[in-house]
Amino acid sequence: MIWGTIRRKVASSQVLGQAWKVRHGASTPSCYRTVPKEALFIGKGFECVQSSSYHILLGDHVSKTSREATSLYQTESFIRLRNRSFSSDSGDLVEAVVPFMGESITDGTLATFLKKPGDKVALDEPIAQIETDKVTIDVVSPQAGVIQKFVAKEGETVEPGFKIAIISKSGEGIEQVAPSDAQPEPPKEKESAEKQVPKAEPAPVKETTAQPKARAPSPPSPKRVASEPQLPPKDRERRVPMTRLRKRVATRLKDSQNTFALLTTFNEVDMTNLMKLRSDYKDAFVEKHGVKLGFMSGFVKAAVSALEHLPIVNAVIDGDDIIYRDYIDISIAVGTPKGLVVPVVRNAGGMNFAEIEKEINTLAKKAADGSISIDEMAGGTFTISNGGVYGSLLSTPIINPPQSAILGMHSIVNRPMVVGGNVVPRPMMYIALTYDHRLIDGREAVLFLRRIKDVVEDPRRLLLDV
C-alpha cells in the first residue's frame, strides 16, 4: 500500500518540482535537514521517509539523503515498523507484561484478572495477579487507558516478560461484547431432525395355542455378603486445584519429614509475671511507642537468650559440615487465607521489646494483604509458631527447612498448680520444641526449653543476663 501511494504521487507536479530543485542544486528538503535518521523509524518521521522515496524513483535525480533513505527502507527495523498496525505506529497500544518476580522464582500462575476488557485503568493500577511459590505479585498497567484485550488466560503458567494484556491509551477500537453475543444459542437443526424421524413400532406378538414348556428350576441365589460402602454422589464434591503457595508448603514440610530426624520435647510456662508486666505497662507502652505490648515480643526475647546460651540450636547441617550462625534472625509463622508464610525479624538479638512488636506488626499486615516481599521471608535461623491464637492446647510443630528447630506456643489456660505448698490457679501455657536430632541432642533441647521457661516466668533475667 505504501509503494502504491508513492507511485501515484510521483506524477504530481509538487514532487517533480522538488526533484527539479534537487537536480539544479537547490537546498535539500526541510525534512532531510530537521529529521534525524533515528526519526525515520518512528511515527512522526514516517512522512519524511515517504517524501524521500519520491526522489528515489526519479532515477538520476538521487541525492545523498535519498540513498540513505533507500538503505533505511531495507533495514529490519523499518520493515517491522511497516508491518505493525497503525494504532501501534502512533504509540496508542501498550503491553502489560509479567514483572520480574525475584531471583529464586522463574515462573508463576496467572491466578485472576482484576479487570476486564473495556475497563479504564490508571497508571500502575493492578490488572491481574500472579501467584508464585512464595508470594502473590501484581501485574500493573504501564499507561493510563482502556484495556483492549487479554492475551493470557487464568491458570496459565507465565514467566517474567510474558504478555498479559494490551492497553489502548486513547480507548479506540474497544469492542463491547453484549452478554447475548457472548453465549450463542445452540443450533436447533438437530432437534428438528430428530422429531422428523419416525420411531419404530414394536411388532405384534402372535398368539399361539401351544402349551408352554416347563421352566427349569432357577439356581439358588447366592448368599449376600457385606456390600461396599455407599459413597456420596460426585455432584456433592468439589475439585479445586492447589495453589502454588499450598503446593510449595506441602513440598517443603514433607521434605522436612523425609530429611530431618524430628523429635519434640515439651514444657509448661507460668505466664503470671509476663501477664502482670503487660497489664502494668500496656498503656504507657502504647503511648510512647504507638504499638501494643504483646506476648510474642517476650517469647522472641526469651528465644534470643536461649539461642545465645545454646548456639547449636541456631546452627544447621550442610552436607558433612555444621554451620554456626553468629546472628539471630527469628522467623514468625503467620497464617493467611492463601496459606502459611514465615516473615523474618532480622537481627532480633539487637532489638528491644518495642522494635520487635513494631516489626512483627508490620510483617503481619503485609502477610495478610499479600504485599509481603520475597526478601522479607528469606533466611531465618529459628522459627516461632503461635498456635495458641487459634486455641491450640498442644502440638508438635514441623521444622521450617533449612533450620534445625522450631518453638511452638499454645493457648493460655488456668490450671491448678502447686505454689509454695498450696494449690492455686495459674495461667499456664504448654510450649514445644521440635528439633533435628541429627544435630541437637536431647540435653540441649531440654535446656533450651528450660531457658525459655525461666525468662518468660521471670523477665528480670533479661536485665541481669542470668
CSV table of C-alpha atoms in Angstrom, one decimal:
chain,number,residue,atom,x,y,z
A,1,MET,CA,0.0,0.0,0.0
A,2,ILE,CA,2.9,2.4,0.8
A,3,TRP,CA,4.6,1.8,-2.5
A,4,GLY,CA,1.4,2.3,-4.4
A,5,THR,CA,0.8,5.6,-2.8
A,6,ILE,CA,4.4,6.6,-3.6
A,7,ARG,CA,3.9,5.8,-7.3
A,8,ARG,CA,0.7,7.7,-7.6
A,9,LYS,CA,2.3,10.8,-6.1
A,10,VAL,CA,5.4,10.6,-8.3
A,11,ALA,CA,3.3,12.1,-11.1
A,12,SER,CA,2.3,15.1,-9.1
A,13,SER,CA,3.8,18.4,-10.0
A,14,GLN,CA,4.8,19.1,-6.5
A,15,VAL,CA,7.0,16.0,-6.4
A,16,LEU,CA,8.6,16.9,-9.8
A,17,GLY,CA,9.2,20.4,-8.6
A,18,GLN,CA,11.1,19.0,-5.6
A,19,ALA,CA,13.1,16.8,-7.9
A,20,TRP,CA,14.0,19.7,-10.1
A,21,LYS,CA,15.3,21.6,-7.1
A,22,VAL,CA,17.4,18.6,-6.2
A,23,ARG,CA,18.8,18.3,-9.7
A,24,HIS,CA,19.7,22.0,-10.0
A,25,GLY,CA,21.5,22.2,-6.7
A,26,ALA,CA,18.6,23.6,-4.7
A,27,SER,CA,18.6,23.2,-1.0
A,28,THR,CA,17.7,19.8,0.5
A,29,PRO,CA,14.1,19.5,1.5
A,30,SER,CA,13.3,20.5,5.1
A,31,CYS,CA,12.6,17.1,6.3
A,32,TYR,CA,16.1,16.0,5.5
A,33,ARG,CA,17.5,18.8,7.4
A,34,THR,CA,15.3,18.6,10.5
A,35,VAL,CA,14.6,14.9,11.0
A,36,PRO,CA,17.5,12.6,12.1
A,37,LYS,CA,18.0,9.1,10.9
A,38,GLU,CA,16.5,7.7,14.1
A,39,ALA,CA,13.3,9.6,13.5
A,40,LEU,CA,12.7,7.6,10.3
A,41,PHE,CA,11.8,4.6,12.5
A,42,ILE,CA,9.0,6.3,14.5
A,43,GLY,CA,5.6,7.6,13.6
A,44,LYS,CA,6.4,11.3,13.3
A,45,GLY,CA,9.2,10.7,10.8
A,46,PHE,CA,7.2,8.4,8.6
A,47,GLU,CA,6.1,11.2,6.2
A,48,CYS,CA,9.7,12.2,5.6
A,49,VAL,CA,10.5,8.6,4.6
A,50,GLN,CA,7.7,8.7,2.1
A,51,SER,CA,9.0,12.1,0.7
A,52,SER,CA,12.5,10.8,0.3
A,53,SER,CA,11.2,7.9,-1.7
A,54,TYR,CA,9.8,10.3,-4.4
A,55,HIS,CA,13.3,11.3,-5.4
A,56,ILE,CA,14.5,7.6,-5.4
A,57,LEU,CA,12.0,6.7,-8.1
A,58,LEU,CA,13.1,9.5,-10.4
A,59,GLY,CA,16.3,7.7,-11.5
A,60,ASP,CA,19.3,10.1,-11.9
A,61,HIS,CA,17.9,12.7,-9.5
A,62,VAL,CA,19.1,10.8,-6.5
A,63,SER,CA,20.7,12.8,-3.7
A,64,LYS,CA,22.9,11.6,-0.9
A,65,THR,CA,20.0,11.8,1.5
A,66,SER,CA,17.8,9.8,-0.8
A,67,ARG,CA,20.4,7.0,-0.9
A,68,GLU,CA,20.5,6.9,2.9
A,69,ALA,CA,16.7,6.7,3.0
A,70,THR,CA,16.8,3.8,0.5
A,71,SER,CA,19.1,1.9,2.8
A,72,LEU,CA,16.9,2.6,5.7
A,73,TYR,CA,13.9,1.1,3.8
A,74,GLN,CA,15.7,-2.2,3.6
A,75,THR,CA,16.5,-2.4,7.4
A,76,GLU,CA,14.7,-4.9,9.6
A,77,SER,CA,13.6,-2.2,12.0
A,78,PHE,CA,11.7,-0.3,9.2
A,79,ILE,CA,10.2,-3.5,7.8
A,80,ARG,CA,8.9,-4.3,11.3
A,81,LEU,CA,7.5,-0.8,11.6
A,82,ARG,CA,5.8,-1.0,8.3
A,83,ASN,CA,4.1,-4.3,9.2
A,84,ARG,CA,2.7,-3.0,12.5
A,85,SER,CA,-0.8,-1.8,12.8
A,86,PHE,CA,-1.4,2.0,12.6
A,87,SER,CA,-2.5,2.2,16.2
A,88,SER,CA,0.8,0.7,17.3
A,89,ASP,CA,2.7,3.0,14.9
A,90,SER,CA,1.1,6.0,16.6
A,91,GLY,CA,2.0,4.7,20.0
A,92,ASP,CA,-1.6,4.1,21.1
A,93,LEU,CA,-1.2,0.5,22.2
A,94,VAL,CA,1.0,-0.6,25.1
A,95,GLU,CA,1.5,-4.1,26.5
A,96,ALA,CA,1.2,-5.1,30.2
A,97,VAL,CA,3.8,-7.8,30.9
A,98,VAL,CA,4.7,-10.0,33.9
A,99,PRO,CA,7.3,-8.2,36.0
A,100,PHE,CA,10.5,-9.6,37.5
A,101,MET,CA,9.4,-11.9,40.3
A,102,GLY,CA,12.7,-12.5,42.2
A,103,GLU,CA,15.9,-14.3,41.6
A,104,SER,CA,14.6,-17.6,43.0
A,105,ILE,CA,11.3,-17.5,41.1
A,106,THR,CA,11.3,-18.4,37.4
A,107,ASP,CA,7.6,-18.6,36.7
A,108,GLY,CA,4.1,-18.3,38.3
A,109,THR,CA,0.4,-19.0,37.7
A,110,LEU,CA,-1.9,-16.3,36.4
A,111,ALA,CA,-4.4,-16.5,39.3
A,112,THR,CA,-7.0,-14.0,38.4
A,113,PHE,CA,-7.8,-10.8,36.4
A,114,LEU,CA,-8.7,-7.8,38.5
A,115,LYS,CA,-10.2,-6.0,35.4
A,116,LYS,CA,-12.0,-7.0,32.2
A,117,PRO,CA,-11.7,-5.8,28.6
A,118,GLY,CA,-13.2,-2.3,28.2
A,119,ASP,CA,-12.4,-1.2,31.8
A,120,LYS,CA,-10.5,2.0,32.3
A,121,VAL,CA,-7.2,1.7,34.2
A,122,ALA,CA,-4.8,4.3,35.7
A,123,LEU,CA,-1.1,4.3,35.6
A,124,ASP,CA,0.4,1.5,37.8
A,125,GLU,CA,-3.1,0.2,38.6
A,126,PRO,CA,-3.1,-3.6,39.2
A,127,ILE,CA,-5.0,-5.5,36.4
A,128,ALA,CA,-4.0,-9.1,37.2
A,129,GLN,CA,-2.4,-11.2,40.0
A,130,ILE,CA,0.4,-13.8,39.5
A,131,GLU,CA,0.6,-16.5,42.2
A,132,THR,CA,4.1,-17.9,42.8
A,133,ASP,CA,5.6,-20.4,45.3
A,134,LYS,CA,6.0,-17.7,47.9
A,135,VAL,CA,4.1,-14.5,47.2
A,136,THR,CA,1.4,-13.0,45.1
A,137,ILE,CA,2.6,-10.4,42.5
A,138,ASP,CA,0.5,-7.8,40.8
A,139,VAL,CA,0.7,-7.1,37.1
A,140,VAL,CA,0.2,-3.3,36.8
A,141,SER,CA,-0.8,-1.1,33.8
A,142,PRO,CA,2.2,0.7,32.3
A,143,GLN,CA,-0.1,3.5,31.0
A,144,ALA,CA,-3.4,5.0,31.8
A,145,GLY,CA,-6.1,4.0,29.3
A,146,VAL,CA,-8.6,1.3,28.5
A,147,ILE,CA,-7.9,-2.5,28.4
A,148,GLN,CA,-8.4,-3.6,24.8
A,149,LYS,CA,-8.0,-7.4,25.4
A,150,PHE,CA,-6.3,-10.0,27.4
A,151,VAL,CA,-3.8,-12.3,25.6
A,152,ALA,CA,-3.3,-14.7,28.5
A,153,LYS,CA,-5.7,-17.0,30.4
A,154,GLU,CA,-6.3,-17.6,34.0
A,155,GLY,CA,-4.5,-20.7,35.3
A,156,GLU,CA,-1.8,-20.3,32.6
A,157,THR,CA,1.9,-20.6,33.6
A,158,VAL,CA,3.7,-17.3,32.9
A,159,GLU,CA,7.3,-16.1,33.1
A,160,PRO,CA,8.8,-12.6,33.5
A,161,GLY,CA,8.2,-10.6,30.3
A,162,PHE,CA,5.2,-12.7,29.3
A,163,LYS,CA,2.5,-10.5,27.7
A,164,ILE,CA,-0.7,-10.3,29.7
A,165,ALA,CA,-2.9,-7.6,28.2
A,166,ILE,CA,-3.0,-4.9,25.6
A,167,ILE,CA,-4.0,-1.4,26.7
A,168,SER,CA,-5.2,1.4,24.4
A,169,LYS,CA,-4.2,4.8,25.7
A,170,SER,CA,-7.0,6.6,23.8
A,171,GLY,CA,-9.6,3.9,24.2
A,172,GLU,CA,-10.2,3.5,20.5
A,173,GLY,CA,-11.1,0.1,18.9
A,174,ILE,CA,-12.6,-1.3,22.1
A,175,GLU,CA,-15.4,-3.7,21.2
A,176,GLN,CA,-18.0,-4.1,23.9
A,177,VAL,CA,-19.4,-7.6,23.8
A,178,ALA,CA,-23.1,-7.9,24.8
A,179,PRO,CA,-24.0,-10.8,27.1
A,180,SER,CA,-26.3,-12.2,24.4
A,181,ASP,CA,-23.5,-12.2,21.9
A,182,ALA,CA,-21.1,-14.0,24.2
A,183,GLN,CA,-23.4,-17.0,24.5
A,184,PRO,CA,-24.8,-18.1,21.1
A,185,GLU,CA,-27.9,-20.2,21.1
A,186,PRO,CA,-27.4,-23.9,20.3
A,187,PRO,CA,-28.5,-24.9,16.8
A,188,LYS,CA,-32.0,-26.3,16.6
A,189,GLU,CA,-31.5,-28.3,13.3
A,190,LYS,CA,-30.5,-31.4,15.1
A,191,GLU,CA,-33.5,-31.2,17.4
A,192,SER,CA,-35.9,-30.8,14.4
A,193,ALA,CA,-34.3,-33.6,12.5
A,194,GLU,CA,-34.9,-35.9,15.5
A,195,LYS,CA,-38.5,-35.0,15.5
A,196,GLN,CA,-39.0,-35.9,11.9
A,197,VAL,CA,-37.5,-39.4,12.3
A,198,PRO,CA,-40.5,-41.8,13.0
A,199,LYS,CA,-40.0,-44.2,15.9
A,200,ALA,CA,-40.1,-47.9,15.1
A,201,GLU,CA,-43.2,-49.6,16.4
A,202,PRO,CA,-42.8,-52.9,18.1
A,203,ALA,CA,-44.0,-55.9,16.1
A,204,PRO,CA,-47.3,-57.5,17.2
A,205,VAL,CA,-47.0,-60.7,19.3
A,206,LYS,CA,-48.7,-63.7,17.7
A,207,GLU,CA,-50.9,-65.8,19.9
A,208,THR,CA,-50.1,-69.5,20.0
A,209,THR,CA,-52.1,-72.4,21.3
A,210,ALA,CA,-49.1,-74.4,22.2
A,211,GLN,CA,-48.6,-75.4,25.8
A,212,PRO,CA,-45.8,-73.6,27.4
A,213,LYS,CA,-42.7,-75.6,28.2
A,214,ALA,CA,-41.8,-76.4,31.8
A,215,ARG,CA,-39.4,-73.9,33.2
A,216,ALA,CA,-36.1,-75.1,34.5
A,217,PRO,CA,-35.7,-74.5,38.2
A,218,SER,CA,-33.8,-71.3,38.9
A,219,PRO,CA,-30.5,-71.7,40.7
A,220,PRO,CA,-30.4,-70.7,44.3
A,221,SER,CA,-29.5,-67.0,44.9
A,222,PRO,CA,-26.1,-66.6,46.3
A,223,LYS,CA,-25.8,-65.5,49.9
A,224,ARG,CA,-25.5,-61.8,50.5
A,225,VAL,CA,-22.1,-60.6,51.6
A,226,ALA,CA,-21.0,-57.3,53.1
A,227,SER,CA,-21.6,-54.7,50.4
A,228,GLU,CA,-19.2,-51.9,49.6
A,229,PRO,CA,-19.9,-48.7,51.4
A,230,GLN,CA,-22.2,-46.3,49.6
A,231,LEU,CA,-20.1,-43.3,48.6
A,232,PRO,CA,-21.7,-39.9,48.3
A,233,PRO,CA,-22.5,-38.8,44.8
A,234,LYS,CA,-19.9,-36.9,42.8
A,235,ASP,CA,-22.1,-33.9,42.4
A,236,ARG,CA,-21.7,-33.2,46.1
A,237,GLU,CA,-17.9,-32.9,45.8
A,238,ARG,CA,-15.8,-30.0,44.5
A,239,ARG,CA,-12.4,-30.4,42.9
A,240,VAL,CA,-10.2,-27.3,43.2
A,241,PRO,CA,-6.5,-27.2,42.0
A,242,MET,CA,-4.0,-26.5,44.7
A,243,THR,CA,-2.4,-23.0,44.7
A,244,ARG,CA,1.3,-22.7,44.1
A,245,LEU,CA,1.8,-21.5,47.7
A,246,ARG,CA,-0.1,-24.5,49.1
A,247,LYS,CA,1.9,-26.9,46.9
A,248,ARG,CA,5.2,-25.2,48.0
A,249,VAL,CA,4.3,-25.5,51.7
A,250,ALA,CA,3.3,-29.2,51.2
A,251,THR,CA,6.6,-30.0,49.4
A,252,ARG,CA,8.8,-28.2,52.0
A,253,LEU,CA,7.1,-29.8,55.0
A,254,LYS,CA,7.2,-33.3,53.5
A,255,ASP,CA,10.9,-32.8,52.7
A,256,SER,CA,11.4,-31.8,56.3
A,257,GLN,CA,9.9,-35.0,57.5
A,258,ASN,CA,11.9,-37.1,55.0
A,259,THR,CA,15.2,-35.3,55.7
A,260,PHE,CA,15.3,-34.4,59.4
A,261,ALA,CA,15.3,-36.7,62.5
A,262,LEU,CA,12.3,-34.9,64.0
A,263,LEU,CA,11.8,-35.1,67.8
A,264,THR,CA,9.7,-32.9,70.0
A,265,THR,CA,10.1,-32.1,73.7
A,266,PHE,CA,7.6,-30.2,75.9
A,267,ASN,CA,7.5,-28.0,78.9
A,268,GLU,CA,5.0,-25.6,80.6
A,269,VAL,CA,5.3,-22.0,81.4
A,270,ASP,CA,3.6,-20.0,84.2
A,271,MET,CA,2.5,-16.8,82.4
A,272,THR,CA,1.7,-14.9,85.7
A,273,ASN,CA,4.6,-12.5,85.7
A,274,LEU,CA,4.6,-11.7,82.0
A,275,MET,CA,0.9,-11.1,82.0
A,276,LYS,CA,1.3,-8.8,85.0
A,277,LEU,CA,4.2,-6.9,83.3
A,278,ARG,CA,1.9,-6.4,80.2
A,279,SER,CA,-1.0,-5.3,82.3
A,280,ASP,CA,1.1,-2.7,84.3
A,281,TYR,CA,2.8,-1.1,81.3
A,282,LYS,CA,0.4,-1.6,78.4
A,283,ASP,CA,-1.0,2.0,78.4
A,284,ALA,CA,2.4,3.6,78.8
A,285,PHE,CA,3.9,1.3,76.1
A,286,VAL,CA,1.2,2.3,73.6
A,287,GLU,CA,1.5,6.0,74.4
A,288,LYS,CA,5.3,6.0,73.9
A,289,HIS,CA,5.8,3.5,71.1
A,290,GLY,CA,2.5,3.6,69.3
A,291,VAL,CA,2.1,-0.2,69.3
A,292,LYS,CA,0.5,-2.7,71.8
A,293,LEU,CA,2.7,-4.8,74.0
A,294,GLY,CA,2.0,-8.5,73.3
A,295,PHE,CA,3.3,-11.8,74.4
A,296,MET,CA,5.2,-12.5,71.2
A,297,SER,CA,8.0,-10.0,71.9
A,298,GLY,CA,8.6,-11.6,75.3
A,299,PHE,CA,9.0,-15.1,73.7
A,300,VAL,CA,11.2,-13.6,70.9
A,301,LYS,CA,13.5,-12.1,73.6
A,302,ALA,CA,13.4,-15.4,75.5
A,303,ALA,CA,14.3,-17.4,72.3
A,304,VAL,CA,17.2,-15.0,71.6
A,305,SER,CA,18.5,-15.5,75.1
A,306,ALA,CA,18.2,-19.3,74.7
A,307,LEU,CA,19.9,-19.3,71.3
A,308,GLU,CA,22.8,-17.3,72.7
A,309,HIS,CA,23.2,-19.8,75.6
A,310,LEU,CA,22.9,-22.8,73.2
A,311,PRO,CA,24.3,-21.8,69.8
A,312,ILE,CA,23.9,-25.4,68.5
A,313,VAL,CA,20.2,-24.8,68.2
A,314,ASN,CA,20.9,-21.8,65.9
A,315,ALA,CA,23.2,-24.0,63.7
A,316,VAL,CA,22.4,-26.1,60.6
A,317,ILE,CA,23.8,-29.2,58.9
A,318,ASP,CA,25.3,-28.7,55.4
A,319,GLY,CA,26.5,-31.9,54.0
A,320,ASP,CA,29.2,-33.2,56.3
A,321,ASP,CA,29.6,-29.8,58.0
A,322,ILE,CA,27.9,-27.8,60.7
A,323,ILE,CA,27.4,-24.1,60.0
A,324,TYR,CA,27.2,-22.0,63.2
A,325,ARG,CA,25.4,-18.6,62.7
A,326,ASP,CA,26.7,-15.7,64.7
A,327,TYR,CA,23.5,-13.8,64.0
A,328,ILE,CA,19.9,-14.5,65.1
A,329,ASP,CA,17.0,-13.9,62.6
A,330,ILE,CA,13.7,-15.1,64.1
A,331,SER,CA,11.0,-16.4,61.6
A,332,ILE,CA,7.4,-15.8,62.8
A,333,ALA,CA,4.9,-18.2,61.3
A,334,VAL,CA,1.8,-16.4,60.1
A,335,GLY,CA,-1.4,-18.0,58.8
A,336,THR,CA,-3.1,-16.2,55.9
A,337,PRO,CA,-6.2,-17.0,53.8
A,338,LYS,CA,-3.8,-18.1,51.0
A,339,GLY,CA,-1.6,-20.3,53.1
A,340,LEU,CA,1.3,-20.2,55.7
A,341,VAL,CA,4.0,-17.6,55.3
A,342,VAL,CA,7.0,-17.1,57.5
A,343,PRO,CA,8.3,-13.5,57.6
A,344,VAL,CA,11.7,-12.9,59.3
A,345,VAL,CA,12.6,-10.4,62.1
A,346,ARG,CA,16.1,-9.5,61.2
A,347,ASN,CA,18.8,-9.1,63.9
A,348,ALA,CA,16.3,-9.9,66.7
A,349,GLY,CA,19.2,-10.1,69.2
A,350,GLY,CA,19.8,-6.3,68.9
A,351,MET,CA,16.2,-5.2,69.2
A,352,ASN,CA,14.1,-4.2,72.2
A,353,PHE,CA,10.5,-5.1,73.0
A,354,ALA,CA,9.1,-2.1,71.1
A,355,GLU,CA,11.2,-2.7,68.0
A,356,ILE,CA,10.2,-6.3,67.9
A,357,GLU,CA,6.5,-5.5,68.3
A,358,LYS,CA,6.6,-2.9,65.5
A,359,GLU,CA,8.4,-5.3,63.1
A,360,ILE,CA,6.0,-8.2,63.8
A,361,ASN,CA,3.0,-5.9,63.4
A,362,THR,CA,4.3,-4.6,60.1
A,363,LEU,CA,5.2,-8.0,58.7
A,364,ALA,CA,1.8,-9.5,59.8
A,365,LYS,CA,-0.1,-6.8,58.0
A,366,LYS,CA,1.9,-7.3,54.8
A,367,ALA,CA,1.4,-11.1,55.0
A,368,ALA,CA,-2.4,-10.6,55.5
A,369,ASP,CA,-2.9,-8.3,52.5
A,370,GLY,CA,-0.4,-10.2,50.3
A,371,SER,CA,2.1,-7.4,49.9
A,372,ILE,CA,4.9,-9.1,51.6
A,373,SER,CA,8.1,-9.5,49.5
A,374,ILE,CA,10.3,-12.5,49.0
A,375,ASP,CA,13.3,-10.8,50.7
A,376,GLU,CA,11.2,-10.4,53.9
A,377,MET,CA,10.7,-14.1,54.1
A,378,ALA,CA,14.1,-15.3,53.0
A,379,GLY,CA,16.5,-16.7,55.5
A,380,GLY,CA,15.8,-17.1,59.2
A,381,THR,CA,17.7,-19.2,61.7
A,382,PHE,CA,14.9,-20.2,64.1
A,383,THR,CA,11.1,-20.2,63.9
A,384,ILE,CA,8.4,-19.4,66.4
A,385,SER,CA,4.8,-20.7,65.7
A,386,ASN,CA,1.9,-19.5,67.9
A,387,GLY,CA,-0.9,-21.9,67.6
A,388,GLY,CA,-2.4,-20.5,70.8
A,389,VAL,CA,-4.1,-17.7,68.9
A,390,TYR,CA,-6.4,-20.3,67.3
A,391,GLY,CA,-7.0,-22.2,70.6
A,392,SER,CA,-4.4,-24.9,70.2
A,393,LEU,CA,-3.6,-26.6,73.5
A,394,LEU,CA,-0.7,-28.8,72.4
A,395,SER,CA,1.0,-29.6,69.1
A,396,THR,CA,4.2,-30.9,67.5
A,397,PRO,CA,5.3,-28.3,65.0
A,398,ILE,CA,7.4,-29.2,61.9
A,399,ILE,CA,10.8,-27.6,61.3
A,400,ASN,CA,11.0,-24.9,58.7
A,401,PRO,CA,13.9,-26.1,56.4
A,402,PRO,CA,16.8,-25.5,56.4
A,403,GLN,CA,16.6,-24.5,60.1
A,404,SER,CA,17.2,-27.0,62.9
A,405,ALA,CA,14.5,-26.2,65.4
A,406,ILE,CA,11.1,-24.6,65.9
A,407,LEU,CA,9.3,-23.4,69.0
A,408,GLY,CA,5.6,-23.9,69.4
A,409,MET,CA,3.4,-21.7,71.6
A,410,HIS,CA,-0.1,-22.6,72.7
A,411,SER,CA,-3.1,-21.3,74.4
A,412,ILE,CA,-3.1,-20.0,78.0
A,413,VAL,CA,-5.3,-22.0,80.3
A,414,ASN,CA,-5.9,-21.6,84.0
A,415,ARG,CA,-4.9,-24.8,85.7
A,416,PRO,CA,-4.4,-25.8,89.4
A,417,MET,CA,-0.8,-25.6,90.3
A,418,VAL,CA,1.1,-26.2,93.5
A,419,VAL,CA,2.9,-23.0,94.6
A,420,GLY,CA,4.6,-22.8,98.0
A,421,GLY,CA,2.8,-25.9,99.1
A,422,ASN,CA,-0.6,-24.6,98.2
A,423,VAL,CA,-2.8,-25.4,95.2
A,424,VAL,CA,-3.6,-22.2,93.4
A,425,PRO,CA,-5.0,-21.4,89.9
A,426,ARG,CA,-2.3,-20.2,87.4
A,427,PRO,CA,-2.4,-19.2,83.7
A,428,MET,CA,-0.3,-21.9,82.1
A,429,MET,CA,1.0,-22.4,78.6
A,430,TYR,CA,2.4,-25.6,77.1
A,431,ILE,CA,5.5,-25.0,74.9
A,432,ALA,CA,7.0,-27.4,72.4
A,433,LEU,CA,10.4,-27.6,70.7
A,434,THR,CA,10.7,-29.8,67.6
A,435,TYR,CA,14.4,-30.2,66.7
A,436,ASP,CA,16.7,-32.1,64.3
A,437,HIS,CA,18.0,-34.9,66.4
A,438,ARG,CA,20.9,-35.4,64.0
A,439,LEU,CA,22.4,-32.2,65.2
A,440,ILE,CA,20.7,-31.4,68.6
A,441,ASP,CA,20.8,-33.9,71.4
A,442,GLY,CA,18.0,-34.2,74.0
A,443,ARG,CA,20.1,-32.5,76.6
A,444,GLU,CA,20.4,-29.3,74.6
A,445,ALA,CA,16.7,-29.4,73.6
A,446,VAL,CA,15.6,-29.7,77.2
A,447,LEU,CA,18.0,-27.0,78.4
A,448,PHE,CA,16.8,-24.7,75.6
A,449,LEU,CA,13.1,-25.0,76.7
A,450,ARG,CA,14.1,-24.6,80.3
A,451,ARG,CA,15.9,-21.3,79.4
A,452,ILE,CA,12.7,-20.0,77.7
A,453,LYS,CA,10.6,-21.1,80.7
A,454,ASP,CA,12.9,-19.2,83.1
A,455,VAL,CA,13.0,-16.0,81.1
A,456,VAL,CA,9.2,-15.9,80.5
A,457,GLU,CA,8.4,-16.6,84.1
A,458,ASP,CA,10.9,-14.0,85.3
A,459,PRO,CA,11.6,-11.3,82.7
A,460,ARG,CA,14.1,-9.6,85.1
A,461,ARG,CA,16.6,-12.2,84.0
A,462,LEU,CA,16.9,-10.4,80.7
A,463,LEU,CA,18.1,-7.3,82.5
A,464,LEU,CA,20.7,-9.1,84.6
A,465,ASP,CA,21.6,-11.7,81.9
A,466,VAL,CA,21.3,-14.6,84.4
